């Protein structure tokens, strides 16, 4: 009897340790932003996080996801952003390049968009006002902006 319990216990342990790390499909007009509770309307700015328990939270903007991330970092396993130039492509948030430009208007007003490479970010920013940020600079910006707005 004991070997059977060990086998069952091993299967349960394996089952719960294999939570997904892959992002889920974002459904504009249906999914709700976990941070601001608005409907995700524009997939180009959508993001999501996967917790260590395997729960997926979706966001309507980069700033909403980073605001959530900054407050819940210890519980987050992965964070993804959608490539502004290819809305079928998720990018690990820490690897993306970000553009903040008033000429690229985003849902929550910070006008942040994400790109697969710094070269793509430079091309999209060409002739526009704004700046390019990496993951850490973005997190620092959101800490300051969200602190000053509360």
Short mmCIF file of C-alpha atoms in Angstrom, two decimals:
data_model
loop_
_atom_site.label_atom_id
_atom_site.label_comp_id
_atom_site.label_asym_id
_atom_site.label_seq_id
_atom_site.Cartn_x
_atom_site.Cartn_y
_atom_site.Cartn_z
CA UNK A 1 0.00 0.00 0.00
CA UNK A 2 2.80 2.46 0.82
CA UNK A 3 4.35 2.31 -2.70
CA UNK A 4 0.96 3.23 -4.19
CA UNK A 5 0.71 6.28 -1.90
CA UNK A 6 4.24 7.33 -2.86
CA UNK A 7 3.39 7.06 -6.57
CA UNK A 8 0.18 9.09 -6.11
CA UNK A 9 2.03 11.67 -4.04
CA UNK A 10 4.71 11.96 -6.75
CA UNK A 11 2.06 12.53 -9.42
CA UNK A 12 0.37 15.22 -7.34
CA UNK A 13 3.68 16.93 -6.67
CA UNK A 14 4.58 16.80 -10.37
CA UNK A 15 1.14 18.10 -11.36
CA UNK A 16 1.29 21.14 -9.08
CA UNK A 17 4.91 21.98 -9.88
CA UNK A 18 4.27 22.15 -13.64
CA UNK A 19 2.26 25.36 -13.84
CA UNK A 20 2.37 27.01 -17.21
CA UNK A 21 4.87 29.73 -18.02
CA UNK A 22 3.34 30.50 -21.41
CA UNK A 23 1.11 33.54 -21.90
CA UNK A 24 -2.58 33.12 -22.63
CA UNK A 25 -4.38 34.59 -25.62
CA UNK A 26 -5.64 38.11 -24.94
CA UNK A 27 -9.22 38.73 -26.11
CA UNK A 28 -9.84 42.45 -26.73
CA UNK A 29 -13.35 43.48 -25.76
CA UNK A 30 -13.65 40.52 -23.34
CA UNK A 31 -10.64 40.42 -21.00
CA UNK A 32 -10.52 42.83 -18.06
CA UNK A 33 -7.41 44.61 -16.80
CA UNK A 34 -6.50 43.25 -13.37
CA UNK A 35 -5.12 46.61 -12.23
CA UNK A 36 -7.63 49.24 -13.42
CA UNK A 37 -10.60 46.91 -14.14
CA UNK A 38 -11.18 48.38 -17.63
CA UNK A 39 -11.89 46.18 -20.65
CA UNK A 40 -8.80 45.50 -22.73
CA UNK A 41 -9.62 47.33 -25.94
CA UNK A 42 -6.36 47.62 -27.88
CA UNK A 43 -4.22 44.48 -28.07
CA UNK A 44 -1.12 46.49 -29.07
CA UNK A 45 -0.74 47.70 -25.48
CA UNK A 46 -1.89 44.55 -23.65
CA UNK A 47 0.32 42.68 -21.18
CA UNK A 48 0.05 39.87 -18.69
CA UNK A 49 1.75 38.22 -15.73
CA UNK A 50 1.77 34.61 -14.57
CA UNK A 51 2.05 34.06 -10.85
CA UNK A 52 4.12 31.36 -9.19
CA UNK A 53 0.83 29.55 -8.55
CA UNK A 54 0.05 29.62 -12.30
CA UNK A 55 -2.67 32.27 -12.27
CA UNK A 56 -2.70 34.58 -15.29
CA UNK A 57 -3.53 38.27 -14.92
CA UNK A 58 -4.06 40.45 -17.98
CA UNK A 59 -3.64 44.22 -18.28
CA UNK A 60 -4.75 46.87 -20.75
CA UNK A 61 -1.50 48.82 -20.68
CA UNK A 62 2.17 48.51 -19.89
CA UNK A 63 1.86 50.89 -16.93
CA UNK A 64 -0.95 48.86 -15.32
CA UNK A 65 1.12 45.66 -15.54
CA UNK A 66 4.25 47.31 -14.18
CA UNK A 67 2.27 48.93 -11.36
CA UNK A 68 0.93 45.50 -10.43
CA UNK A 69 4.37 43.92 -10.90
CA UNK A 70 6.08 46.44 -8.64
CA UNK A 71 3.64 45.66 -5.81
CA UNK A 72 3.58 41.87 -6.26
CA UNK A 73 7.04 40.98 -7.55
CA UNK A 74 7.59 38.17 -5.05
CA UNK A 75 4.50 36.30 -6.35
CA UNK A 76 5.21 36.72 -10.10
CA UNK A 77 6.85 34.01 -12.15
CA UNK A 78 6.74 35.64 -15.60
CA UNK A 79 5.64 38.93 -17.15
CA UNK A 80 4.92 39.43 -20.84
CA UNK A 81 4.19 42.37 -23.11
CA UNK A 82 2.78 42.28 -26.62
CA UNK A 83 5.02 43.45 -29.42
CA UNK A 84 3.46 46.70 -30.67
CA UNK A 85 4.56 45.81 -34.22
CA UNK A 86 3.18 42.23 -34.11
CA UNK A 87 0.21 41.74 -31.79
CA UNK A 88 0.48 37.94 -32.06
CA UNK A 89 3.89 38.01 -30.38
CA UNK A 90 4.49 38.02 -26.63
CA UNK A 91 7.87 39.24 -25.36
CA UNK A 92 9.25 38.54 -21.88
CA UNK A 93 8.87 41.94 -20.19
CA UNK A 94 12.47 42.08 -18.99
CA UNK A 95 13.76 41.61 -22.57
CA UNK A 96 11.55 44.18 -24.33
CA UNK A 97 12.44 47.75 -25.21
CA UNK A 98 9.85 50.39 -24.35
CA UNK A 99 8.96 53.68 -26.01
CA UNK A 100 7.26 56.54 -24.22
CA UNK A 101 5.99 59.02 -26.77
CA UNK A 102 3.02 61.41 -26.81
CA UNK A 103 2.57 60.53 -30.51
CA UNK A 104 1.82 56.87 -29.64
CA UNK A 105 -1.25 57.19 -27.45
CA UNK A 106 -1.90 54.27 -25.10
CA UNK A 107 -5.10 53.43 -23.15
CA UNK A 108 -4.02 54.73 -19.72
CA UNK A 109 -2.25 57.88 -20.87
CA UNK A 110 1.41 57.20 -20.16
CA UNK A 111 1.85 56.45 -23.88
CA UNK A 112 4.05 53.40 -23.37
CA UNK A 113 4.51 50.72 -26.02
CA UNK A 114 6.73 47.61 -26.13
CA UNK A 115 9.06 46.29 -28.85
CA UNK A 116 11.04 43.14 -29.44
CA UNK A 117 14.32 44.98 -29.94
CA UNK A 118 15.92 48.34 -29.29
CA UNK A 119 16.33 48.71 -33.07
CA UNK A 120 12.54 48.43 -33.52
CA UNK A 121 12.04 51.00 -30.75
CA UNK A 122 14.49 53.39 -32.41
CA UNK A 123 12.70 53.02 -35.79
CA UNK A 124 9.24 53.68 -34.31
CA UNK A 125 10.52 56.71 -32.38
CA UNK A 126 12.18 58.23 -35.46
CA UNK A 127 10.72 61.73 -36.01
CA UNK A 128 8.66 61.61 -32.82
CA UNK A 129 9.10 63.02 -29.33
CA UNK A 130 9.87 60.56 -26.60
CA UNK A 131 12.41 58.20 -25.20
CA UNK A 132 13.39 54.55 -25.06
CA UNK A 133 13.41 52.67 -21.76
CA UNK A 134 14.62 49.27 -20.66
CA UNK A 135 12.78 47.12 -18.09
CA UNK A 136 14.49 48.57 -15.00
CA UNK A 137 14.13 52.19 -16.17
CA UNK A 138 10.44 51.49 -16.88
CA UNK A 139 9.89 50.01 -13.41
CA UNK A 140 11.60 53.02 -11.83
CA UNK A 141 9.48 55.43 -13.90
CA UNK A 142 6.24 53.71 -12.83
CA UNK A 143 7.29 53.81 -9.18
CA UNK A 144 7.77 57.58 -9.43
CA UNK A 145 4.68 58.28 -11.58
CA UNK A 146 2.31 56.12 -9.55
CA UNK A 147 3.67 57.49 -6.28
CA UNK A 148 3.09 61.07 -7.42
CA UNK A 149 -0.46 60.34 -8.64
CA UNK A 150 -1.62 58.79 -5.33
#
